[in-house]
Coordinates of C-alpha atoms and ligand atoms in Angstrom, one line a residue:
X1320 CA 90.9 88.8 93.0
X1321 CA 91.3 87.5 96.5
X1322 CA 95.0 86.8 96.5
X1323 CA 97.4 89.7 96.5
X1324 CA 101.1 89.0 96.5
X1325 CA 101.6 91.5 99.2
X1326 CA 105.0 91.3 100.8
X1327 CA 104.1 93.8 103.6
X1328 CA 103.6 91.0 106.0
X1329 CA 102.3 91.4 109.5
X1330 CA 104.7 94.4 110.0
X1331 CA 103.4 95.8 106.8
X1332 CA 104.2 99.1 105.3
X1333 CA 105.0 102.0 107.6
X1334 CA 105.9 105.5 107.1
X1335 CA 108.9 107.4 108.3
X1336 CA 107.4 110.8 108.2
X1337 CA 108.3 114.3 109.0
X1338 CA 107.7 114.1 112.7
X1339 CA 108.6 110.5 113.5
X1340 CA 110.6 107.5 112.5
X1341 CA 108.4 104.5 113.1
X1342 CA 108.7 103.4 109.5
X1343 CA 112.4 102.9 109.5
X1344 CA 112.5 99.2 110.4
X1345 CA 110.2 98.3 107.5
X1346 CA 111.8 100.8 105.3
X1347 CA 115.1 99.2 105.7
X1348 CA 113.7 95.8 105.0
X1349 CA 112.0 97.1 101.9
X1350 CA 115.3 98.6 100.8
X1351 CA 117.2 95.4 101.4
X1352 CA 114.6 93.6 99.3
X1353 CA 115.1 96.1 96.5
X1354 CA 118.8 95.8 96.8
X1355 CA 119.3 99.3 97.9
X1356 CA 121.9 100.7 100.2
X1357 CA 120.6 101.7 103.6
X1358 CA 121.9 104.7 105.5
X1359 CA 120.7 105.5 109.1
X1360 CA 118.4 108.3 110.1
X1361 CA 115.2 109.8 108.7
X1362 CA 116.9 112.1 106.3
X1363 CA 119.4 109.6 105.0
X1364 CA 119.6 109.0 101.3
X1365 CA 120.4 106.1 99.1
X1366 CA 122.9 106.1 96.4
X1367 CA 120.1 106.8 93.9
X1368 CA 119.2 110.0 95.9
X1369 CA 115.9 108.4 97.0
X1370 CA 115.0 109.7 100.4
X1371 CA 114.5 107.2 103.1
X1372 CA 111.7 109.3 104.5
X1373 CA 109.7 109.1 101.4
X1374 CA 106.2 107.5 101.6
X1375 CA 107.1 105.3 98.7
X1376 CA 109.5 103.3 100.8
X1377 CA 107.2 103.3 103.7
X1378 CA 104.7 101.1 101.9
X1379 CA 107.0 98.1 101.7
X1380 CA 107.8 95.9 98.8
X1381 CA 105.2 93.9 96.8
X1382 CA 106.0 91.2 94.3
X1383 CA 103.2 91.6 91.8
X1384 CA 100.0 93.4 90.9
X1385 CA 98.6 96.6 92.5
X1386 CA 97.7 96.4 96.1
X1387 CA 94.3 97.6 97.0
X1388 CA 92.8 100.4 98.9
X1389 CA 90.3 100.1 101.6
X1390 CA 86.6 99.3 102.0
X1391 CA 84.3 101.5 104.1
X1392 CA 80.8 100.5 105.2
X1393 CA 78.0 102.1 107.3
X1394 CA 74.5 100.9 108.3
X1395 CA 71.6 102.4 110.2
X1396 CA 68.2 101.0 111.0
X1397 CA 65.2 103.3 110.5
X1398 CA 62.1 103.7 112.8
X1399 CA 61.9 103.3 116.5
X1400 CA 65.1 101.8 117.9
X1401 CA 65.8 98.9 118.5
X1402 CA 64.4 97.3 115.3
X1403 CA 64.6 93.8 113.8
X1404 CA 67.6 94.7 111.7
X1405 CA 70.8 93.3 113.1
X1406 CA 73.1 96.2 112.3
X1407 CA 76.4 94.6 113.5
X1408 CA 75.7 91.5 111.3
X1409 CA 74.8 93.7 108.3
X1410 CA 78.1 95.6 108.7
X1411 CA 80.1 92.4 109.2
X1412 CA 78.6 90.9 106.0
X1413 CA 79.1 94.2 104.2
X1414 CA 82.8 94.1 105.1
X1415 CA 83.2 90.4 104.0
X1416 CA 81.9 91.6 100.6
X1417 CA 84.6 94.3 100.6
X1418 CA 87.4 92.1 101.7
X1419 CA 89.1 92.2 98.3
X1420 CA 89.8 95.9 98.9
X1421 CA 92.0 95.3 101.9
X1422 CA 93.1 92.3 104.0
X1423 CA 95.4 93.7 106.6
X1424 CA 92.9 94.6 109.3
X1425 CA 89.3 95.4 109.9
X1426 CA 87.1 97.1 112.5
X1427 CA 83.5 97.9 113.4
X1428 CA 82.2 100.6 115.7
X1429 CA 78.5 100.7 116.6
X1430 CA 76.3 103.0 118.7
X1431 CA 72.9 102.3 120.3
X1432 CA 72.0 105.8 119.6
X1433 CA 71.4 106.8 123.2
X1434 CA 74.7 107.9 124.6
X1435 CA 77.2 110.2 123.1
X1436 CA 79.8 108.7 125.4
X1437 CA 79.9 105.1 124.5
X1438 CA 80.6 103.4 121.2
X1439 CA 81.1 99.7 120.9
X1440 CA 84.4 99.0 119.1
X1441 CA 86.1 95.9 117.9
X1442 CA 89.1 96.0 115.6
X1443 CA 91.9 93.6 114.8
X1444 CA 94.6 92.5 112.3
X1445 CA 93.7 90.0 109.6
X1446 CA 90.6 89.0 107.7
X1447 CA 87.0 90.0 108.7
X1448 CA 85.9 86.4 109.4
X1449 CA 88.7 85.8 111.8
X1450 CA 88.3 89.1 113.7
X1451 CA 84.5 89.0 114.3
X1452 CA 83.7 85.9 116.3
X1453 CA 80.4 85.4 118.2
X1454 CA 81.7 87.1 121.3
X1455 CA 82.9 90.2 119.4
X1456 CA 79.6 90.4 117.6
X1457 CA 77.6 90.4 120.9
X1458 CA 79.7 93.2 122.1
X1459 CA 78.8 95.3 119.0
X1460 CA 75.1 95.5 119.7
X1461 CA 73.8 98.8 118.1
X1462 CA 71.3 100.6 115.9
X1463 CA 73.9 102.2 113.7
X1464 CA 77.5 101.5 113.0
X1465 CA 80.5 101.9 110.6
X1466 CA 83.2 99.4 109.5
X1467 CA 86.4 99.3 107.6
X1468 CA 88.7 96.8 105.9
X1469 CA 92.2 98.1 105.4
X1470 CA 95.1 98.0 103.0
X1471 CA 97.5 100.6 104.5
X1472 CA 98.8 103.5 102.5
X1473 CA 99.9 105.8 105.2
X1474 CA 101.2 104.5 108.6
X1475 CA 102.1 100.9 109.4
X1476 CA 99.9 97.9 109.1
X1477 CA 99.5 97.6 112.9
X1478 CA 96.7 97.5 115.3
X1479 CA 97.1 101.1 116.4
X1480 CA 96.3 102.2 112.8
X1481 CA 93.3 100.0 112.3
X1482 CA 90.1 101.8 111.5
X1483 CA 87.6 103.1 112.3
X1484 CA 89.3 105.7 114.4
X1485 CA 87.3 106.8 117.5
X1486 CA 87.8 110.0 119.4
X1487 CA 85.9 111.6 122.2
X1488 CA 85.2 115.2 121.7
X1489 CA 83.6 117.9 123.8
X1490 CA 80.4 117.0 121.9
X1491 CA 80.5 113.3 122.2
X1492 CA 82.2 110.4 120.5
X1493 CA 83.1 110.5 116.8
X1494 CA 84.2 107.6 114.6
X1495 CA 85.7 107.8 111.1
X1496 CA 86.4 105.2 108.4
X1497 CA 88.4 106.3 105.4
X1498 CA 89.3 105.0 101.9
X1499 CA 91.8 107.0 100.1
X1500 CA 94.9 109.1 100.8
X1501 CA 95.2 112.8 101.4
X1502 CA 97.3 114.4 98.7
X1503 CA 98.1 117.4 101.0
X1504 CA 98.5 115.3 104.1
X1505 CA 101.7 117.1 105.1
X1506 CA 100.3 120.6 105.2
X1507 CA 97.1 119.5 106.9
X1508 CA 99.1 117.7 109.5
X1509 CA 101.1 120.8 110.2
X1510 CA 97.9 122.8 110.5
X1511 CA 96.3 120.4 113.0
X1512 CA 99.5 120.1 115.1
X1513 CA 99.7 123.9 115.0
X1514 CA 96.3 124.1 116.5
X1515 CA 97.6 122.3 119.6
X1516 CA 96.2 118.9 118.8
X1517 CA 98.5 115.9 119.4
X1518 CA 98.3 113.0 116.9
X1519 CA 98.9 109.5 118.1
X1520 CA 99.7 107.9 114.8
X1521 CA 101.0 108.8 111.3
X1522 CA 97.7 107.8 109.7
X1523 CA 96.1 110.3 107.4
X1524 CA 92.8 108.8 108.5
X1525 CA 93.4 109.8 112.2
X1526 CA 94.4 113.2 110.8
X1527 CA 90.9 113.5 109.2
X1528 CA 89.3 112.5 112.4
X1529 CA 91.2 115.1 114.5
X1530 CA 90.7 117.8 111.9
X1531 CA 86.9 117.3 112.2
X1532 CA 87.2 117.8 116.0
X1533 CA 88.8 121.3 115.7
X1534 CA 86.5 124.1 116.8
X1535 CA 86.0 126.5 113.9
X1536 CA 87.8 129.8 114.5
X1537 CA 84.5 131.7 114.1
X1538 CA 82.8 129.5 116.8
X1539 CA 79.5 127.7 116.7
X1540 CA 76.4 129.1 118.3
X1541 CA 74.2 126.0 118.8
X1542 CA 76.6 123.2 119.5
X1543 CA 78.7 121.6 116.8
X1544 CA 77.7 122.0 113.2
X1545 CA 79.0 118.7 111.8
X1546 CA 78.1 119.3 108.1
X1547 CA 79.9 122.6 108.3
X1548 CA 82.9 121.0 109.9
X1549 CA 83.0 118.3 107.2
X1550 CA 82.5 121.0 104.5
X1551 CA 85.5 122.9 106.0
X1552 CA 87.7 119.8 106.0
X1553 CA 86.7 119.1 102.3
X1554 CA 87.9 122.6 101.3
X1555 CA 91.1 122.1 103.2
X1556 CA 91.7 118.7 101.7
X1557 CA 90.0 118.1 98.4
X1558 CA 91.2 114.6 97.7
X1559 CA 91.2 111.7 98.1
X1560 CA 88.6 110.1 100.3
X1561 CA 85.4 108.3 100.7
X1562 CA 84.4 108.7 104.4
X1563 CA 81.8 107.3 106.7
X1564 CA 81.6 109.4 109.9
X1565 CA 79.5 108.3 112.9
X1566 CA 78.1 110.4 115.7
X1567 CA 75.8 109.2 118.5
X1568 CA 72.7 108.8 116.3
X1569 CA 73.8 109.8 112.8
X1570 CA 76.2 108.7 110.0
X1571 CA 77.6 111.1 107.4
X1572 CA 78.6 109.6 104.1
X1573 CA 81.1 111.8 102.3
X1574 CA 82.8 111.5 98.9
X1575 CA 85.6 113.9 97.9
X1576 CA 84.8 116.7 95.4
X1577 CA 86.7 114.9 92.7
X1578 CA 84.8 111.6 93.3
X1579 CA 88.1 109.8 93.2
X1580 CA 87.2 106.9 95.4
X1581 CA 83.8 105.1 95.1
X1582 CA 80.9 105.2 97.5
X1583 CA 77.3 104.2 97.1
X1584 CA 74.0 103.9 98.9
X1585 CA 71.7 101.0 99.5
X1586 CA 68.3 100.6 101.1
X1587 CA 67.6 97.7 103.5
X1588 CA 64.3 96.2 102.4
X1589 CA 61.7 94.3 104.4
X1590 CA 62.2 90.6 104.2
X1591 CA 59.0 90.1 102.2
X1592 CA 60.1 92.6 99.5
X1593 CA 59.4 91.4 96.0
X1594 CA 62.9 92.7 95.1
X1595 CA 64.5 90.3 97.6
X1596 CA 62.2 87.4 96.6
X1597 CA 62.6 87.5 92.8
X1598 CA 65.5 90.0 92.3
X1599 CA 63.6 92.0 89.8
X1600 CA 65.5 95.3 89.5
X1601 CA 62.4 97.5 89.2
X1602 CA 60.9 96.1 92.3
X1603 CA 61.9 97.4 95.7
X1604 CA 61.9 101.0 94.6
X1605 CA 58.8 101.9 96.5
X1606 CA 59.4 99.5 99.4
X1607 CA 59.7 101.0 102.8
X1608 CA 63.3 101.2 104.0
X1609 CA 64.1 99.2 107.1
X1610 CA 67.4 100.9 107.1
X1611 CA 70.2 102.4 105.0
X1612 CA 73.7 101.3 104.1
X1613 CA 76.6 103.1 102.5
X1614 CA 79.5 101.1 101.0
X1615 CA 82.6 101.5 98.9
X1616 CA 81.0 99.0 96.5
X1617 CA 77.5 97.6 95.9
X1618 CA 78.6 94.0 95.4
X1619 CA 77.5 92.9 98.9
X1620 CA 74.1 94.5 98.9
X1621 CA 72.0 91.5 98.0
X1622 CA 73.7 89.4 100.7
X1623 CA 72.4 91.8 103.3
X1624 CA 69.0 92.2 101.9
X1625 CA 69.6 95.7 100.5
X1626 CA 68.9 97.2 97.1
X1627 CA 71.4 99.5 95.3
X1628 CA 70.0 103.0 95.2
X1629 CA 72.7 105.3 93.8
X1630 CA 76.2 106.6 94.1
X1631 CA 77.2 109.3 96.6
X1632 CA 78.0 112.2 94.3
X1633 CA 81.4 113.9 94.2
X1634 CA 81.5 116.4 97.0
X1635 CA 78.2 115.2 98.5
X1636 CA 77.6 115.0 102.3
X1637 CA 74.7 112.7 103.1
X1638 CA 73.2 112.5 106.5
X1639 CA 71.8 109.1 107.5
X1640 CA 69.5 109.0 110.6
X1641 CA 66.7 106.8 111.9
X1642 CA 64.4 109.1 109.8
X1643 CA 66.1 108.3 106.5
X1644 CA 68.7 109.9 104.4
X1645 CA 69.2 113.5 103.1
X1646 CA 71.8 115.4 101.3
X1647 CA 73.0 118.2 103.6
X1648 CA 75.7 119.8 101.3
X1649 CA 77.6 119.4 98.1
X1650 CA 81.1 120.8 98.0
X1651 CA 82.1 121.9 94.5
X1652 CA 85.4 121.3 92.8
X1653 CA 87.2 124.2 91.2
X1654 CA 85.3 125.2 88.0
X1655 CA 88.0 124.0 85.6
X1656 CA 88.3 120.5 87.1
X1657 CA 86.5 117.4 86.0
X1658 CA 85.4 114.5 88.2
X1659 CA 88.3 112.1 88.6
X1660 CA 87.0 108.7 89.5
X1661 CA 89.8 106.1 89.6
X1662 CA 89.6 104.3 86.2
X1663 CA 91.5 101.4 87.8
X1664 CA 88.4 100.5 89.8
X1665 CA 87.1 99.3 86.5
X1666 CA 90.3 97.7 85.3
X1667 CA 91.1 95.7 88.4
X1668 CA 90.2 96.9 92.0
X1669 CA 86.5 96.5 92.2
X1670 CA 84.5 93.3 92.3
X1671 CA 83.0 92.5 88.8
X1672 CA 79.4 92.6 90.1
X1673 CA 79.7 96.1 91.6
X1674 CA 78.0 99.0 89.9
X1675 CA 79.7 102.4 89.1
X1676 CA 78.2 105.2 87.0
X1677 CA 75.2 103.1 86.1
X1678 CA 77.1 100.1 84.7
X1679 CA 78.3 96.8 86.1
X1680 CA 82.1 96.6 86.4
X1681 CA 82.0 93.3 84.5
X1682 CA 80.3 95.0 81.5
X1683 CA 83.0 97.7 81.4
X1684 CA 85.7 95.0 81.5
X1685 CA 84.1 93.1 78.7
X1686 CA 83.9 96.3 76.7
X1687 CA 87.7 96.8 77.3
X1688 CA 88.2 93.4 75.8
X1689 CA 86.1 94.2 72.7
X1690 CA 88.1 97.4 72.3
X1691 CA 91.4 95.5 72.6
X1692 CA 90.3 93.1 69.9
X1693 CA 89.6 96.0 67.6
X1694 CA 92.9 97.7 68.4
X1695 CA 95.1 94.6 68.4
X1696 CA 93.7 91.7 66.4
X1697 CA 95.7 88.5 66.0
X1698 CA 95.1 85.1 64.3
X1699 CA 94.6 82.5 66.9
X1700 CA 92.7 79.3 67.8
X1701 CA 91.4 80.3 71.3
X1702 CA 91.1 83.4 73.5
X1703 CA 91.8 82.9 77.2
X1704 CA 92.5 84.8 80.4
X1705 CA 94.7 85.1 83.4
X1706 CA 92.2 84.5 86.2
X1707 CA 90.5 86.3 87.9
X1708 CA 90.4 89.9 86.8
X1709 CA 91.4 89.3 83.2
X1710 CA 88.4 87.0 82.5
X1711 CA 85.7 89.5 81.6
X1712 CA 87.9 91.3 79.1
X1713 CA 88.8 87.9 77.6
X1714 CA 85.1 87.2 77.0
X1715 CA 84.8 90.6 75.3
X1716 CA 87.9 90.0 73.1
X1717 CA 86.4 86.6 72.1
X1718 CA 83.0 88.0 71.2
X1719 CA 84.5 90.8 69.2
X1720 CA 87.1 88.7 67.4
X1721 CA 84.8 85.6 66.9
X1722 CA 87.6 83.4 68.3
X1723 CA 86.2 81.0 70.9
X1724 CA 87.0 81.5 74.6
X1725 CA 88.5 78.6 76.4
X1726 CA 90.1 78.4 79.9
X1727 CA 93.8 77.5 79.9
X1728 CA 94.7 78.2 83.6
X1729 CA 93.5 76.9 86.9
X1730 CA 94.1 79.3 89.8
X1731 CA 95.0 77.9 93.2
X1732 CA 93.1 80.1 95.5
X1733 CA 94.9 78.8 98.6
X1734 CA 98.4 79.9 97.6
X1735 CA 99.4 82.4 100.3
X1736 CA 101.3 85.6 100.1
X1737 CA 104.8 85.3 98.6
X1738 CA 106.5 87.2 101.3
X1739 CA 107.1 84.0 103.3
X1740 CA 109.2 82.7 100.5
X1741 CA 112.7 83.9 101.0
X1742 CA 114.6 83.5 97.7
X1743 CA 114.0 85.1 94.3
X1744 CA 113.8 81.7 92.8
X1745 CA 111.1 80.5 95.2
X1746 CA 109.2 83.8 94.9
X1747 CA 109.2 83.4 91.1
X1748 CA 108.0 79.9 91.5
X1749 CA 105.3 81.3 93.8
X1750 CA 103.8 83.1 90.9
X1751 CA 103.8 80.0 88.7
X1752 CA 102.5 77.9 91.6
X1753 CA 99.5 80.0 91.8
X1754 CA 98.4 78.6 88.4
X1755 CA 98.2 75.2 86.7
X1756 CA 97.9 74.7 83.0
X1757 CA 94.8 73.0 81.6
X1758 CA 97.1 71.0 79.3
X1759 CA 94.4 69.4 77.1
X1760 CA 93.0 72.8 76.2
X1761 CA 96.5 74.2 75.5
X1762 CA 98.3 71.6 73.5
X1763 CA 99.0 72.7 69.9
X1764 CA 96.9 75.8 70.2
X1765 CA 97.6 79.4 69.2
X1766 CA 96.5 81.3 72.3
X1767 CA 95.5 85.0 72.8
X1768 CA 95.9 85.4 76.5
X1769 CA 94.3 88.4 78.1
X1770 CA 95.2 89.9 81.4
X1771 CA 93.8 93.1 82.9
X1772 CA 97.2 94.8 83.7
X1773 CA 101.0 94.4 83.8
X1774 CA 102.6 96.1 86.7
X1775 CA 106.1 94.8 87.5
X1776 CA 105.8 92.1 84.9
X1777 CA 106.4 89.2 87.3
X1778 CA 103.2 87.3 86.6
X1779 CA 103.0 87.0 82.9
X1780 CA 106.4 85.5 82.1
X1781 CA 106.0 82.4 84.3
X1782 CA 102.5 81.9 82.9
X1783 CA 103.7 81.9 79.4
X1784 CA 106.4 79.4 80.3
X1785 CA 103.7 77.2 81.9
X1786 CA 101.6 77.3 78.7
X1787 CA 104.6 76.6 76.4
X1788 CA 105.5 73.7 78.7
X1789 CA 102.0 72.4 78.3
X1790 CA 102.4 72.5 74.5
X1791 CA 101.0 75.9 73.4
X1792 CA 101.9 76.6 69.8
X1793 CA 101.8 80.4 70.1
X1794 CA 101.1 82.7 73.0
X1795 CA 100.0 86.3 72.2
X1796 CA 99.5 88.6 75.2
X1797 CA 96.9 91.3 75.1
X1798 CA 96.5 93.6 78.1
X1799 CA 93.1 95.2 78.8
X1800 CA 94.7 98.5 80.1
X1801 CA 97.5 100.8 79.0
X1802 CA 101.0 100.7 80.2
X1803 CA 101.3 101.7 83.9
X1804 CA 104.0 104.3 84.1
X1805 CA 103.4 106.7 87.0
X1806 CA 102.8 106.3 90.8
X1807 CA 99.4 106.9 92.4
X1808 CA 99.1 109.4 95.3
X1809 CA 95.5 108.7 95.9
X1810 CA 95.4 105.5 97.9
X1811 CA 96.8 102.8 95.6
X1812 CA 100.1 101.2 96.1
X1813 CA 101.6 101.5 92.7
X1814 CA 105.4 100.8 92.6
X1815 CA 108.1 103.3 91.9
X1816 CA 108.6 104.4 88.3
X1817 CA 111.7 102.3 88.3
X1818 CA 109.8 99.1 89.3
X1819 CA 107.1 99.6 86.7
X1820 CA 108.1 97.3 83.8
X1821 CA 106.5 99.7 81.2
X1822 CA 109.1 102.3 82.1
X1823 CA 111.9 99.8 81.3
X1824 CA 110.7 98.4 78.0
X1825 CA 108.2 98.9 75.3
X1826 CA 105.8 96.2 74.2
X1827 CA 108.1 94.7 71.7
X1828 CA 111.0 94.3 74.1
X1829 CA 108.6 93.2 76.8
X1830 CA 107.2 90.4 74.5
X1831 CA 110.7 89.2 74.0
X1832 CA 111.5 89.5 77.7
X1833 CA 108.6 87.4 78.9
X1834 CA 108.7 85.0 76.0
X1835 CA 105.5 86.0 74.2
X1836 CA 104.9 85.8 70.4
X1837 CA 103.5 89.3 70.7
X1838 CA 102.3 91.6 73.4
X1839 CA 100.0 94.7 73.0
X1840 CA 98.3 97.0 75.5
X1841 CA 94.9 98.7 75.2
X1842 CA 95.4 102.5 74.4
X1843 CA 94.4 105.2 77.0
X1844 CA 91.7 106.4 74.5
X1845 CA 90.5 102.8 74.1
X1846 CA 90.2 102.3 77.9
X1847 CA 88.3 105.6 78.4
X1848 CA 85.9 104.9 75.5
X1849 CA 85.3 101.4 76.7
X1850 CA 84.4 102.7 80.2
X1851 CA 82.2 105.4 78.7
X1852 CA 80.4 103.0 76.4
X1853 CA 77.7 101.8 78.9
X1854 CA 78.1 104.6 81.4
X1855 CA 74.9 106.3 82.5
X1856 CA 76.3 109.5 83.9
X1857 CA 76.8 112.5 81.7
X1858 CA 80.1 114.3 81.3
X1859 CA 78.3 117.5 80.5
X1860 CA 76.9 117.4 84.1
X1861 CA 80.5 117.4 85.4
X1862 CA 80.2 113.7 86.1
X1863 CA 81.8 110.7 84.4
X1864 CA 85.4 112.1 84.3
X1865 CA 88.1 109.7 85.3
X1866 CA 91.5 109.8 86.8
X1867 CA 94.1 108.2 84.5
X1868 CA 97.2 109.6 86.3
X1869 CA 99.1 106.4 86.6
X1870 CA 98.8 106.0 82.8
X1871 CA 99.2 109.6 81.7
X1872 CA 101.0 111.4 84.5
X1873 CA 98.2 114.0 84.6
X1874 CA 97.2 114.2 88.3
X1875 CA 93.7 115.6 89.0
X1876 CA 94.7 117.5 92.1
X1877 CA 98.4 117.9 91.6
X1878 CA 101.2 115.9 93.3
X1879 CA 101.6 115.7 97.0
X1880 CA 102.9 118.6 99.0
X1881 CA 105.1 116.3 101.1
X1882 CA 108.1 114.3 100.4
X1883 CA 107.4 111.1 98.4
Ligands
LIG2673 O1 102.8 92.5 86.5 P1 102.7 92.0 87.9 O2 103.3 92.9 88.9 O3 103.2 90.6 88.0 O4 101.1 92.0 88.3 C1 100.1 91.9 87.4 C2 99.1 90.9 87.8 O5 98.6 91.2 89.2 C3 97.2 91.1 89.2 O6 96.7 89.9 89.5 P2 96.5 89.2 90.9 O7 97.0 87.8 90.8 O8 97.1 90.1 91.9 O9 94.9 89.3 91.2 P3 93.7 88.7 90.3 O10 93.5 87.3 90.8 O11 92.6 89.6 90.7 O12 94.0 88.8 88.9 C4 96.8 91.6 87.8 O13 95.5 91.1 87.5 C5 97.9 90.9 87.0 O14 97.5 89.5 86.7
LIG2674 N1 93.9 102.1 101.2 C1 93.3 103.1 101.9 O1 92.3 103.6 101.5 C2 94.0 103.5 103.1 C3 93.3 104.5 104.0 C4 94.4 105.2 104.9 N2 95.2 106.1 104.1 C5 95.2 104.2 105.6 O2 96.3 104.0 105.4 O3 94.6 103.6 106.5
LIG2675 S1 96.5 107.3 89.6 FE1 95.7 105.3 88.8 S2 95.2 104.0 90.6 FE2 95.5 106.1 91.3 S3 93.5 107.0 91.4 FE3 94.3 107.6 89.4 S4 93.6 105.9 88.0 FE4 93.4 105.2 90.1
LIG2676 MG1 95.6 88.9 87.7

């Protein structure tokens, strides 16, 4: 899951928005790549009546797959500061574990807990390991801190938009890291600007940061009431976000009322903890906490000596201090609305060892494969997968069908982004070059090949050709998610409807187009029931609902109020 064919490049996606034009250069490049006519100015339109100032263009062009979201992380040590827990190191390792969620830039901000004036900040473009060298880590000394790894959805992939954002308020410094995208960004932006606040970027994450700084119209009697300010923001902007917000000596962990983006809590255990020594899940529950962490995903917890505790609930505001953690508020959704956790976290985004809703992502993916085998059986000699994220579903398909699993593809993890390859031919080769066929496993075989998703349809065709060239007798494609037909407004870079191959052809035509003997998708009902199969949360508690908008067109919080 580490390689994304992201064509954003160092200039990355940028947004030409209602009050600025900084996205135009990249917008034009994206248009050229898409073969569209360019007209000057923010309000210019293409022949197809697509506005240049739409966010969609602002994100730049991508060759294949869905590009990710972001990873947020926070850590605080408990007890008398300073303690033995190396908070900057914990955050850095936490971000490395979240690297698959965003590879454009990363940042860490720490506080020693004493002064409301000074935070230690280090941010940069690129991968976590390249940004945080020894010198940077020394500078980040602190007892609490937050971190971010970014895939941009609003505002360019540039240093100025790297997170966490830090602002200095009348009540001290404030730092914010955000995963998600504000659906009503435009109206909130107008509101904040209308209150006399200047914004220095087009980032919705900076907007959140500044909105938190606004003094409430009714005033505050005993200094700032941060939970009340957060609550107020959540009512103004109900989705989508998971936030970590740092003040001098506290962190607030916040998940939007729809629970659209993931966020979970972990407890840093003493080094001698039996849980860390033998990994037994029931141990560690009663161990004293040496600190607390909050993270987009739980996959990195063991690597930092932490134990997964639970998810942050939709709408919950958790305060983390040196005394421990406590829920300070829960902001409700409208009564008629379900939780809308992104179902694509299960399909593709999250690391397979992360836990959501009481189940491991890997188990949900396997269950999708089982369901797919029930819905779309085929006679074959072997079941195989497109690595990486198709593999768990392929194992599920194999178990359900009784057809043995065998690897047929080797993935070269060192193939870089395809944006450096100029021509269509070379870019297409780029997809094929990512994989090699295990020819002895392939020759003469009837293969069921499982992938997690088809987006633009650029990956699967060259792979089928590779397998046929290696002697495959038949190649049947089974996709462990339904056809992707609609854009996402909640932090995922899903292409335009026109670019999504499922809007151009049904599965029969697509099979023909990519050279498969057959091609079938998992149904929406099949995906939802596979995800529900091992889930521990209960829909009757208002939990366990999922966003399927990119599959069904039913958006949990409506469509954006600005111009997409
Ligand atoms: O239809 P397309 O637009 O070509 O994209 C679909 C492919 O993109 C993703 O894989 P990717 O190689 O990005 O990551 P992975 O290694 O996690 O599978 C996804 O798993 C599909 O294989
Ligand atoms: N992918 C994300 O979650 C991005 C967060 C935020 N919208 C940004 O562009 O920085
Ligand atoms: S539209 Fe799709 S990718 Fe976006 S939040 Fe919903 S399920 Fe996730
Ligand atoms: Mg893939």
